[in-house]
Coordinates of C-alpha atoms and ligand atoms in Angstrom, one line a residue:
X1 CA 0.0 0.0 0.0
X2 CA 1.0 3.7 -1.2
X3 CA 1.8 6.1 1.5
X4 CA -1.5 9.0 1.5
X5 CA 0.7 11.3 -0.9
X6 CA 1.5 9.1 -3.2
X7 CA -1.6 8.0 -4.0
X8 CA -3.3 12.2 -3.6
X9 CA -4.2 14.7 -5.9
X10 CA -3.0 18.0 -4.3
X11 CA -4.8 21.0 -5.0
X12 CA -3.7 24.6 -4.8
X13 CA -6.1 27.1 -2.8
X14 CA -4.5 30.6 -2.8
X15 CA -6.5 31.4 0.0
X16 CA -7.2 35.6 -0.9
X17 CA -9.1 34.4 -3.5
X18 CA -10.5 31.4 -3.3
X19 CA -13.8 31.6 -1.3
X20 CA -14.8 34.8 0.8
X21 CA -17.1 34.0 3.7
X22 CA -17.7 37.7 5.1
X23 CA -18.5 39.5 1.9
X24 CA -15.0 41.8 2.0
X25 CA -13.7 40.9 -0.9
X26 CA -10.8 39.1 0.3
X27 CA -11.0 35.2 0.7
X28 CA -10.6 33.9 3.7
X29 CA -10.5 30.5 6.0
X30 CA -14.5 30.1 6.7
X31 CA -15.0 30.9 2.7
X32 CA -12.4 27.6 2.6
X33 CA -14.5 25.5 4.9
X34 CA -17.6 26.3 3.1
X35 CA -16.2 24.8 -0.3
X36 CA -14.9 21.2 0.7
X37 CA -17.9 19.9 -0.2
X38 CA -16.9 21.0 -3.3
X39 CA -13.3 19.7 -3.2
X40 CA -14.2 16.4 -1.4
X41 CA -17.5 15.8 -3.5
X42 CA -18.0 17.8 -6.6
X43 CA -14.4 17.7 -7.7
X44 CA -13.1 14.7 -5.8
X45 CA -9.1 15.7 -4.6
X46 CA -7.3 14.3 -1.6
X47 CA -5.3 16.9 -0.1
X48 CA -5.3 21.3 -0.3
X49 CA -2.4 23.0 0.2
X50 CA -3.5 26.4 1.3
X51 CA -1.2 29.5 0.7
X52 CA 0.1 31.5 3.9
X53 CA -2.7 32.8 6.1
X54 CA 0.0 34.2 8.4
X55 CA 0.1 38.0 9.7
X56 CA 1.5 39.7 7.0
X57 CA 1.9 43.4 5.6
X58 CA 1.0 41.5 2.5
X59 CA 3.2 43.0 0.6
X60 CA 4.6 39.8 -1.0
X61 CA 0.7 38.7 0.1
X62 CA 1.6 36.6 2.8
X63 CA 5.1 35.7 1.8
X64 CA 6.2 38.1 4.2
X65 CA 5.2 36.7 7.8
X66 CA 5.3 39.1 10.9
X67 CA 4.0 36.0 13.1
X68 CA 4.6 32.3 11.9
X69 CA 2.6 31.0 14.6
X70 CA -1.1 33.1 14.0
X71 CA -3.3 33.9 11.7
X72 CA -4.1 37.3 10.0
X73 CA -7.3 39.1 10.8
X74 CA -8.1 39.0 7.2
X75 CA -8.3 35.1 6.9
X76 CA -9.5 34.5 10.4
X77 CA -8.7 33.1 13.5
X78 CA -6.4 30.2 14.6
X79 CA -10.0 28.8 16.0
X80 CA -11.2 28.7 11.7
X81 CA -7.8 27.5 11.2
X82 CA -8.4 24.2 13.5
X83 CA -12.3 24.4 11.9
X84 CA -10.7 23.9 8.5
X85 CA -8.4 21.1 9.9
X86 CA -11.2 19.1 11.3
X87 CA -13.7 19.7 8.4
X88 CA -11.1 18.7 6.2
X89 CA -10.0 15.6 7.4
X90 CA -14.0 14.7 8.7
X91 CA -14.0 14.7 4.5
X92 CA -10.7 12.6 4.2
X93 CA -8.9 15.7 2.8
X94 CA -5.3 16.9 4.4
X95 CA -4.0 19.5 4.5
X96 CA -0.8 21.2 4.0
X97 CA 0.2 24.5 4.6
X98 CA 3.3 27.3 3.4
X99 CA 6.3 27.1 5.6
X100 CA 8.4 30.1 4.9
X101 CA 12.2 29.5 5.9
X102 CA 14.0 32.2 3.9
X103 CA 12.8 35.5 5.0
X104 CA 10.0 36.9 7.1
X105 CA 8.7 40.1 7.1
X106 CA 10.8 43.5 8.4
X107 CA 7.9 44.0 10.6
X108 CA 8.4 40.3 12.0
X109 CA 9.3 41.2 16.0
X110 CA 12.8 39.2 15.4
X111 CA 13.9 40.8 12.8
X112 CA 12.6 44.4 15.1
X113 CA 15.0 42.7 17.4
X114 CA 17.7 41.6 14.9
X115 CA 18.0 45.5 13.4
X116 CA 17.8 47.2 17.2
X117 CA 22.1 46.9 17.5
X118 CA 24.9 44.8 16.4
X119 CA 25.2 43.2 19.6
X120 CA 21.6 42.5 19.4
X121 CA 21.1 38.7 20.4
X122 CA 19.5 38.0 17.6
X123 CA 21.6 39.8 15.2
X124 CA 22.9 36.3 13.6
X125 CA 19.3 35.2 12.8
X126 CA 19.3 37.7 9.7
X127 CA 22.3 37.8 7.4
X128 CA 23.9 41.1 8.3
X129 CA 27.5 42.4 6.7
X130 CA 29.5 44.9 6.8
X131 CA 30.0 47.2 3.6
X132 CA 32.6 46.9 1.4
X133 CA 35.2 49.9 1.0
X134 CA 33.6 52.5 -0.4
X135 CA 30.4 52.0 1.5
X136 CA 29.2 49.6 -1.6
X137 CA 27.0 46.1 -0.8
X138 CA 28.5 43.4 1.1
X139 CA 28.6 41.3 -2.7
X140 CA 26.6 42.2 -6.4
X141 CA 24.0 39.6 -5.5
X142 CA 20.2 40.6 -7.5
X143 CA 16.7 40.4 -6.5
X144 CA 13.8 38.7 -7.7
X145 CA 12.3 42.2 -7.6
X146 CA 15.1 44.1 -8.9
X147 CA 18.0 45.7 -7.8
X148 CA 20.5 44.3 -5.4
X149 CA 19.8 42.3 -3.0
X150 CA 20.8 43.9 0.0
X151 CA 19.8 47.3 2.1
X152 CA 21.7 49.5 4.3
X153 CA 20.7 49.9 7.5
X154 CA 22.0 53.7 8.2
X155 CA 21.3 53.3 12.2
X156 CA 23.4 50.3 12.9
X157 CA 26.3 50.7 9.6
X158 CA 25.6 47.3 8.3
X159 CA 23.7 45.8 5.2
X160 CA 20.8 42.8 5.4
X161 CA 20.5 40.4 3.1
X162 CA 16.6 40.2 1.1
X163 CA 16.7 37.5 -1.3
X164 CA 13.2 39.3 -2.7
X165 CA 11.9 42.9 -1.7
X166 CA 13.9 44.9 0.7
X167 CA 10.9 44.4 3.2
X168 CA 11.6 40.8 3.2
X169 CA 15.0 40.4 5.3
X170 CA 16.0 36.7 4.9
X171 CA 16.8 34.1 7.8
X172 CA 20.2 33.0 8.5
X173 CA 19.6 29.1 9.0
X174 CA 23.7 28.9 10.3
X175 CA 22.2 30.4 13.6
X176 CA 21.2 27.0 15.7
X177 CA 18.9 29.3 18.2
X178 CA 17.1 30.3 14.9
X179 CA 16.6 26.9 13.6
X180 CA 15.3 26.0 16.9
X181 CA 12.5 28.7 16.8
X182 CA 11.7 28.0 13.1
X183 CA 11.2 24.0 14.4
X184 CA 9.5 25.0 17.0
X185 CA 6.8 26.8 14.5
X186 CA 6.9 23.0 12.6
X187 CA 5.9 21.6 15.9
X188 CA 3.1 24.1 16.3
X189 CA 1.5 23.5 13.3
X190 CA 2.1 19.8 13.6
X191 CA 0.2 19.7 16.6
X192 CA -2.6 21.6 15.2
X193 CA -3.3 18.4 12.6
X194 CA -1.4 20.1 9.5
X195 CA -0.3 16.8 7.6
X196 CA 2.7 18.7 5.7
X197 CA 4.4 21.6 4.5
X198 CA 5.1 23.4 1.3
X199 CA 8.4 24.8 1.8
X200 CA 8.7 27.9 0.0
X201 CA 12.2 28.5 -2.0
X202 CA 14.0 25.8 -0.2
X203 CA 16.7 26.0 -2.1
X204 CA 18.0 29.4 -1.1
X205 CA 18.3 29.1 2.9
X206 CA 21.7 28.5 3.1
X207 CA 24.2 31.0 1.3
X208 CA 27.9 31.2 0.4
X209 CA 29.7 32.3 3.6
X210 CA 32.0 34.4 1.7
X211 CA 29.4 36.4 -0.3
X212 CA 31.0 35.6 -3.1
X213 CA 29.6 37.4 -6.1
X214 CA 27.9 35.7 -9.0
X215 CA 29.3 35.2 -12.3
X216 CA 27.9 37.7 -14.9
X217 CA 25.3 36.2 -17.1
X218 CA 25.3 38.6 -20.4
X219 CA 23.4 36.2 -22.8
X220 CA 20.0 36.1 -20.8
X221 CA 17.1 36.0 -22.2
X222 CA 13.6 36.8 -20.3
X223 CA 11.8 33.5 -19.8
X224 CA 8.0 34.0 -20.6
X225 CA 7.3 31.4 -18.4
X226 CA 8.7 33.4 -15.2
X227 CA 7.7 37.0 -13.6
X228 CA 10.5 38.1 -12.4
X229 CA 12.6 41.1 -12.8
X230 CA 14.9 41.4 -15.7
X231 CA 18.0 42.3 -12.9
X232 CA 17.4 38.7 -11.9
X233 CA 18.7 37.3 -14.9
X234 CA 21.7 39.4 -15.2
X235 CA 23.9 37.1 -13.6
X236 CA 23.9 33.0 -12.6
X237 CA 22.5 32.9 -9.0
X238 CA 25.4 30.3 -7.6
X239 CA 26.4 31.9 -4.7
X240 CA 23.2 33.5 -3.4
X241 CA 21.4 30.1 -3.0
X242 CA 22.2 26.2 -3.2
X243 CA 24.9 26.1 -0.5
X244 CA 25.2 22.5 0.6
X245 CA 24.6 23.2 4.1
X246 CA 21.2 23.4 3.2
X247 CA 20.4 19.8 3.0
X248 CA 21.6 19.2 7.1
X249 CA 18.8 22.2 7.9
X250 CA 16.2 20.1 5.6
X251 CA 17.3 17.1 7.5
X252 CA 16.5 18.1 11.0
X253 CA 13.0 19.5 9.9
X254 CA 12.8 15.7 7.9
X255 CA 13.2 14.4 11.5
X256 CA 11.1 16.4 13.4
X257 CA 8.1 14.9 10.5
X258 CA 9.6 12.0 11.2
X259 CA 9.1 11.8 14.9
X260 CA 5.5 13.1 14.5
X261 CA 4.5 10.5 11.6
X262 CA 5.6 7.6 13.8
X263 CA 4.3 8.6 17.1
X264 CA 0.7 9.9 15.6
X265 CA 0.6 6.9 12.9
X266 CA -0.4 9.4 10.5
X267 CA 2.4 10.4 7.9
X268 CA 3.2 14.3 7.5
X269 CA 5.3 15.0 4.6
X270 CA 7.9 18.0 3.0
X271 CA 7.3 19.5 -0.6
X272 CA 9.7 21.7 -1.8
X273 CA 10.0 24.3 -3.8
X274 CA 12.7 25.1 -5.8
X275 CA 13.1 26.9 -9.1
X276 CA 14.0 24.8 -11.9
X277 CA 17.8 23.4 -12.4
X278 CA 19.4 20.7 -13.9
X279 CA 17.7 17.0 -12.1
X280 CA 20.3 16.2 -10.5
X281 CA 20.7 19.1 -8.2
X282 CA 16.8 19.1 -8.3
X283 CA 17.1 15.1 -6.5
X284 CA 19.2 15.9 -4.4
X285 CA 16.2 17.3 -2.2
X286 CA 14.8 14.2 -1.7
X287 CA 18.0 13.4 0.1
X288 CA 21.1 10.3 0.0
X289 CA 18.8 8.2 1.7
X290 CA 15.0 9.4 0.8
X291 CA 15.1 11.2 4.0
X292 CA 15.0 14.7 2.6
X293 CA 11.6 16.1 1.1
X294 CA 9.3 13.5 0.2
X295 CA 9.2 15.7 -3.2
X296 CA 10.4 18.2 -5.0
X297 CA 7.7 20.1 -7.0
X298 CA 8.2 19.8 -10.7
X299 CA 7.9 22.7 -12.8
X300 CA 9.2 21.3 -15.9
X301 CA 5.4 21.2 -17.5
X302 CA 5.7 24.9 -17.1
X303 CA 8.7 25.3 -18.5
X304 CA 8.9 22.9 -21.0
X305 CA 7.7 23.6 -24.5
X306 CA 3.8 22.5 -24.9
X307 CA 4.1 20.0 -27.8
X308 CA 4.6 16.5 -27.9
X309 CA 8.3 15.9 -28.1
X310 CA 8.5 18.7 -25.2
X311 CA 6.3 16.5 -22.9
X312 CA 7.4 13.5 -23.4
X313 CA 11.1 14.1 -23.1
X314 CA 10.2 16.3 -19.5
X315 CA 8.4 13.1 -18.6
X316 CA 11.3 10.4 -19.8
X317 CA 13.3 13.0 -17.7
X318 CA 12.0 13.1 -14.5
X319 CA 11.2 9.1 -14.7
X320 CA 14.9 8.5 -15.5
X321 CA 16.5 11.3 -12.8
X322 CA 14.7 10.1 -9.9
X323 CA 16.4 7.3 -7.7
X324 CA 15.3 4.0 -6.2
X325 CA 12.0 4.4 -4.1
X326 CA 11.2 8.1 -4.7
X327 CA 8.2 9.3 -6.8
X328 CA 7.5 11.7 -9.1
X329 CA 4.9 14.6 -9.4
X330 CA 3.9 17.0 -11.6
X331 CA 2.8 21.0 -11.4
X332 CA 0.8 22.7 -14.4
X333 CA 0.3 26.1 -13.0
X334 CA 0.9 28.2 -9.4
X335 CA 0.5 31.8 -8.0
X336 CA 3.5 32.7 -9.5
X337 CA 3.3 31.9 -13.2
X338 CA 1.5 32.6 -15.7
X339 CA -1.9 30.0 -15.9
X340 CA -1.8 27.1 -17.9
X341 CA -4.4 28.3 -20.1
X342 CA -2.6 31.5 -20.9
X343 CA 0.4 30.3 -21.7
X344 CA 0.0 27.1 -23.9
X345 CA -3.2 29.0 -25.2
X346 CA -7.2 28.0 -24.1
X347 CA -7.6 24.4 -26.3
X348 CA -4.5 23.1 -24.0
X349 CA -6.7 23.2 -20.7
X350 CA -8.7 20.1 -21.6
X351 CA -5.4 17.7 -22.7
X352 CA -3.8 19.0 -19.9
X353 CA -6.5 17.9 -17.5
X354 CA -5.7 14.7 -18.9
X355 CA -2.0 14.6 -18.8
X356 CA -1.6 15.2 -15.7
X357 CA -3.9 13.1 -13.6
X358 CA -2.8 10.1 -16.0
X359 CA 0.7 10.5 -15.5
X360 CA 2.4 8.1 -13.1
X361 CA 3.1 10.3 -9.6
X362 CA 1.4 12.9 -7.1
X363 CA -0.4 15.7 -9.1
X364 CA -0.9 19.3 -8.3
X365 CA -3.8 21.6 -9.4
X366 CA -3.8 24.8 -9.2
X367 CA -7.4 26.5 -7.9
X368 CA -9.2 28.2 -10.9
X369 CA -7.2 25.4 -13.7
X370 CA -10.1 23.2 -13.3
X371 CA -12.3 25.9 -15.0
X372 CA -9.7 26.7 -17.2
X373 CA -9.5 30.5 -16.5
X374 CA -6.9 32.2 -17.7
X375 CA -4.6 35.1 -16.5
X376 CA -6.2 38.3 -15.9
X377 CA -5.3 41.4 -18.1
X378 CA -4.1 43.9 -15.4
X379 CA -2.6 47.2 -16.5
X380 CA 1.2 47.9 -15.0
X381 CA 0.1 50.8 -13.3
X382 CA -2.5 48.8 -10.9
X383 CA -0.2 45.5 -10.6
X384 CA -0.8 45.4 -6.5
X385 CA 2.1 42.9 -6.8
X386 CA 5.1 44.0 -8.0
X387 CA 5.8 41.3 -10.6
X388 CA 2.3 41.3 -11.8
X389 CA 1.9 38.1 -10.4
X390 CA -1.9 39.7 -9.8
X391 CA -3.1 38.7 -13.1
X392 CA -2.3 34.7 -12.2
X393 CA -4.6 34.8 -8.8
X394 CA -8.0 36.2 -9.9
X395 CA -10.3 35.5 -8.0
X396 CA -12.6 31.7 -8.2
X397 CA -15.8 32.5 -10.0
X398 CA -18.0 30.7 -8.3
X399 CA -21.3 31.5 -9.7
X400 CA -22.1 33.4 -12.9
X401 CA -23.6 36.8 -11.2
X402 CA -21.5 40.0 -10.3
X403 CA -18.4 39.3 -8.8
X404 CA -19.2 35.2 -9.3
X405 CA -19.5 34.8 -5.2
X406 CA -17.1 38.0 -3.9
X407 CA -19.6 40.4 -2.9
X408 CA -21.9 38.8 -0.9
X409 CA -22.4 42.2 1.3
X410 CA -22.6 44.8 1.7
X411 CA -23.9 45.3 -2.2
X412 CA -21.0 47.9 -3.1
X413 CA -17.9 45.5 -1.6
X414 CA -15.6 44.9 -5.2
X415 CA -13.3 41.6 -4.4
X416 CA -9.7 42.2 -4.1
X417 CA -9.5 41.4 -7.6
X418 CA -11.1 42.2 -10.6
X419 CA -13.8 39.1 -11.5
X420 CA -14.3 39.9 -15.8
X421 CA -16.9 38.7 -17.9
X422 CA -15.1 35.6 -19.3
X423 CA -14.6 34.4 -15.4
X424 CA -18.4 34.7 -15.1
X425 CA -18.8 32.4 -18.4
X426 CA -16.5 30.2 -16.7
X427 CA -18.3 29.9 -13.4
X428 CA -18.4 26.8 -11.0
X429 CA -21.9 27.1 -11.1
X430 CA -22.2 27.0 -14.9
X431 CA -19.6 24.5 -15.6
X432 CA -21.4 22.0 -13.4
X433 CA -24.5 22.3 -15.8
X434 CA -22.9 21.6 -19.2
X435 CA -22.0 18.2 -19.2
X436 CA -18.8 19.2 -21.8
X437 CA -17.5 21.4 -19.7
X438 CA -13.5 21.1 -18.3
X439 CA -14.9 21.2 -14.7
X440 CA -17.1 17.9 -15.6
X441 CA -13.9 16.7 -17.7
X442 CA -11.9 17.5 -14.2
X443 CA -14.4 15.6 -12.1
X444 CA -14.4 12.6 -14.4
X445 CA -10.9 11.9 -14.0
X446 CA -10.5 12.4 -10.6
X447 CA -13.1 9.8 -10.0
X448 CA -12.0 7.8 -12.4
X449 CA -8.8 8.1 -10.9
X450 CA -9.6 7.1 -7.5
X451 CA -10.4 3.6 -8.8
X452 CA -7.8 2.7 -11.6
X453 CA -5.1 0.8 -9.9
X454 CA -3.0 1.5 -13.0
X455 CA -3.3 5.2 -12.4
X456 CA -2.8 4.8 -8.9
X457 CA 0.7 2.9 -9.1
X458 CA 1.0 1.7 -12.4
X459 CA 4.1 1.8 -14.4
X460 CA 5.0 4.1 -17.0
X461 CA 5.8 3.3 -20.4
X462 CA 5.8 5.3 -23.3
X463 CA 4.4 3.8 -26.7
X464 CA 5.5 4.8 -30.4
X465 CA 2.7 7.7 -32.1
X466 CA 2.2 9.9 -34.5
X467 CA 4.8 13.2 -33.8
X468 CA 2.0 15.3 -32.5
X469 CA 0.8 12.8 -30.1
X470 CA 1.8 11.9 -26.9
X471 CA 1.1 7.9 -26.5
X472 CA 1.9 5.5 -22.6
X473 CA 0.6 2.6 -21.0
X474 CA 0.0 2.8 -17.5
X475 CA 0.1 -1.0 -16.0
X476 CA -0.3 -2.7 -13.1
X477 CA -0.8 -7.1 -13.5
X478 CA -4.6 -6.5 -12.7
X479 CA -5.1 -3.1 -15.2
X480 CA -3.4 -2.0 -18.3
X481 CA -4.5 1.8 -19.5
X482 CA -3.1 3.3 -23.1
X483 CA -3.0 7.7 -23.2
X484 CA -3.1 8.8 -26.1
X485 CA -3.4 12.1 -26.2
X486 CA -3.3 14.4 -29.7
X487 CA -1.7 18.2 -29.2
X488 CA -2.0 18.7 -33.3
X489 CA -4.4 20.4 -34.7
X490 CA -5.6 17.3 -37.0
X491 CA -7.2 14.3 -35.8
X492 CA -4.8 11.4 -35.5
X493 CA -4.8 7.4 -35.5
X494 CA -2.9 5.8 -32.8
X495 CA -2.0 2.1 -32.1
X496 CA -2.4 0.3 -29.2
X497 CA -0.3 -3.0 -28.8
X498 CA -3.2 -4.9 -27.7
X499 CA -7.3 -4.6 -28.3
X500 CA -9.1 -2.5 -26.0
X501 CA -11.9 0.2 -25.6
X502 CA -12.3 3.8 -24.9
X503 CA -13.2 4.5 -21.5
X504 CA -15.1 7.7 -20.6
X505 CA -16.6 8.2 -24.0
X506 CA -19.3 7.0 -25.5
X507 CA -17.9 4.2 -28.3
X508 CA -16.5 1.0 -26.4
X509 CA -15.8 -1.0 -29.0
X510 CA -12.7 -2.8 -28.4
X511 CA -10.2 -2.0 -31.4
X512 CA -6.7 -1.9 -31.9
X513 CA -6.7 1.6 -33.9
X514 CA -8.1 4.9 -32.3
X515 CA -8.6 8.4 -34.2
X516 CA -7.9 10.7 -31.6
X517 CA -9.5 14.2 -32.2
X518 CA -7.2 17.5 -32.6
X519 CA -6.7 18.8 -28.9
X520 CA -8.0 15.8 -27.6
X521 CA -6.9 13.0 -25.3
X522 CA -8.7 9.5 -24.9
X523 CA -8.0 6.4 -22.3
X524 CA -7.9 2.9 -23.2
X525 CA -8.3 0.4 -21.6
X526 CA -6.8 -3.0 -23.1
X527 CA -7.5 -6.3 -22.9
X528 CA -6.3 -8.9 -20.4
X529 CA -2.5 -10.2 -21.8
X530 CA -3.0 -13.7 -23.0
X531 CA 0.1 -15.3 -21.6
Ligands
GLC601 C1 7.9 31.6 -3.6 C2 6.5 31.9 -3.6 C3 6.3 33.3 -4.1 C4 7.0 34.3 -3.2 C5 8.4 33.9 -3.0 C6 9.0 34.6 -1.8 O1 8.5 31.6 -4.8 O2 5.8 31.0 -4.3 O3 4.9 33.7 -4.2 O4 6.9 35.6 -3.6 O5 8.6 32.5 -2.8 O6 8.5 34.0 -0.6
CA602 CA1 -13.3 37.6 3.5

């Protein structure tokens, strides 16, 4: 038997605006409660993780935490936060939630603390240095959000590091006091019934000692797929991130899980995040001996070219980099990138459904791809985010009136976010009424899903196609499924190497040859081997 996660479908909930329960405008943790029904029934997935609901300025919306251990007025209480814990998991949903270990907030009372004087005992749990001669930063490290990466802090003569936006002053994980305080905010959570975390840029807590500057990068070009500042890519981030030390701080928040999954029987598991890189360093989360992050999420679908030869090499890929025992997953869209729909254009939202809950390993769905929105058009000069990253988190249209279920009262409150016309169209409420729609597509799958042994656990193999299609078998001894999915824009005919018939469409005739329509995807299920 699969451990929970390997046999989930993880879905995304950026919790600002994914259901608001007060009529502000803002989602929140009771607007998250009042849709599990949804997630549990309608749509059928297995676990949420839910963005950070932390105290925050929100200038990097919630990314910049002032209290890692409460929750901000806007979301609610800690009391919804156990509500949505128990509601959850009374539906057989976990849930995991953001763990933030680079940076907190300036306004977080540590780094108050941290700034106050150089003999301040908790200077060392920032990254403070000195200038260099001339008053110039510590090293020519770049932001995510432009500019260098560090500040001067006039009072006390030194610089702070900020990996992303000067109000976000990053941790220094080589302090042991603050590693303790950042587990002791694991073990809060943990005791609160969280079954995992998301841990957000994992790969950056641990530095270069030296501050040793980066390499110049003059080639660069921007990556569509990415919104981030064009500073970023001026030079190769290896000394500003990666730092091996890293995977010893991973381990001791592995064995803190660890301790909690065996004395609670109930297994609570690491994601990480980390920006793409080459597979190797990318595995090297998951640790020598599996006893790093369960997974690493993979962004190469988001990356990757959308065409056949794209996808199947990204899938050949992961399959081939992973070692012994650890699993693979697979990411479409998040709150930083650019929605699926957007970027591989509106008739990819349907294939894609397909692809990725047929694929062999833990998917993730991103809240809002199941109606196949796509990015909103925000003007520069109202981006509320400074990358933009605003047009990639409008809000859920849940019905198909004003606002789609943001406005409740009073009858003037706009949602924090635009909700346009073609969200409306797009609407929970009216997806669930046309049986053709990608919601109903979603909710076939994922029930389909739950029951397919081959999906479940099933091996991976690809199978010889036409150049637009993308063609596997996913087998197990007691069910063997065929994929065949068609990205052209013609129909196609695919073999299968055995007879078998169509399953979630109407003809089930068993046949050996299938015409799969343009943009289109279609599983098969084949006949018993005959040995
Ligand atoms: C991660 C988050 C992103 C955030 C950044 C800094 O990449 O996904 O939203 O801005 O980390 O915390
Ligand atoms: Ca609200």
């Amino acid at each position: 038997m699969r451990n929970w996660w390997q046999q989930a479908v993880i879905y995304q909930i950026y919790p600002r605006s994914f259901a608001d329960s007060n009529g502000d405008g803002i989602g929140d943790l009771r607007g998250i409660i009042g849709k599990l029904d949804y997630l549990a029934g309608t749509l059928g997935v297995d676990a949420i993780w839910c963005g950070p609901v932390y105290p925050s300025p929100q200038v990097d919306f919630g990314y910049d935490i002032t209290d890692h251990t409460a929750i901000d007025p806007i979301f609610g209480t800690l009391d919804d936060f156990d509500a949505l814990v128990t509601a959850a998991h009374a539906r057989g949903i976990r849930v995991i939630i953001d763990l933030v270990p680079n940076h907190t907030s300036d306004r977080h009372p540590w780094f108050v603390e941290s700034r106050s004087a150089p003999d301040s005992p908790k200077r060392d749990w920032y990254v403070w240095a000195d200038p260099l001669p001339g008053g110039l930063p510590p090293s020519n490290w770049t932001s995510e959000q432009g500019g260098s990466t560090w500040e001067f802090d006039e009072p006390t003569g030194q610089y702070y590091l900020h990996s992303f936006h000067r109000t976000q002053p990053d941790l220094n994980w080589r302090s042991p006091r603050l590693r303790a305080a950042m587990l002791d905010v694991v073990r809060f959570w943990l005791d609160r019934g969280v079954d995992g975390f998301r841990i957000d840029v994992l790969h950056m807590i641990a530095k270069d000692p030296e501050l040793t500057d980066n390499p110049p990068r003059p080639d660069a070009t921007p990556n569509p797929a990415d919104l981030q500042h064009p500073d970023y890519d001026t030079q190769w981030h290896v000394h500003d991130r990666m730092h091996p030390d890293l995977y010893g701080y991973l381990a001791e928040i592995r064995d803190l899980l660890e301790e909690y999954s065996r004395r609670t029987g109930q297994e609570r598991i690491a994601i990480g995040e980390v920006e793409p890189m080459p597979w190797d360093s990318w595995t090297r989360f998951l640790g020598s001996e599996l006893d790093g992050v369960h997974f690493t999420f993979n962004f190469n679908f988001i990356e990757s070219p959308w065409h056949a030869a794209g996808l199947r090499a990204s899938i050949g890929a992961q399959e081939a980099a992973l070692p012994r025992g650890a699993w693979p997953n697979y990411v479409l869209s998040n709150h930083d990138r650019p929605r699926l729909a957007t970027r591989n254009g509106p008739r990819s939202a349907r294939l894609a459904a397909l692809l990725l809950l047929t694929l062999r390993g833990t998917p993730t769905l991103y809240n809002g791809d199941e109606l196949g929105l796509e990015d909103l058009e925000i003007p520069r000069e109202e981006w509320l985010d400074p990358l933009g990253r605003d047009q990639v988190r409008g809000p859920m249209p849940w019905t198909s009136s004003r606002n789609g279920g943001f406005d409740s009262s009073p009858a003037d409150a706009s949602p924090w976010l635009p909700v346009p016309t073609r969200y409306l169209e797009r609407s929970v409420e009216r997806q669930l009424a046309d049986p053709g729609s990608i919601l109903n597509l979603y909710r076939r799958l994922l029930a389909f899903r739950r029951t397919s042994p081959a999906l479940l656990r099933g091996e991976y193999r690809p199978l010889d196609c036409p150049p637009d299609c993308l063609a596997y078998l996913r087998s197990t001894p007691e069910q063997t499924l065929a994929v065949l999915l068609n990205l052209g824009a013609e129909n196609a005919t695919v073999d299968v190497p055995r007879p078998g018939h169509a399953l979630l469409s109407g003809d089930r005739t068993p046949r050996r040859r299938f015409v799969v329509a343009a943009h289109e995807g279609l599983i098969v299920q084949l006949e018993p081997e005959v040995p």
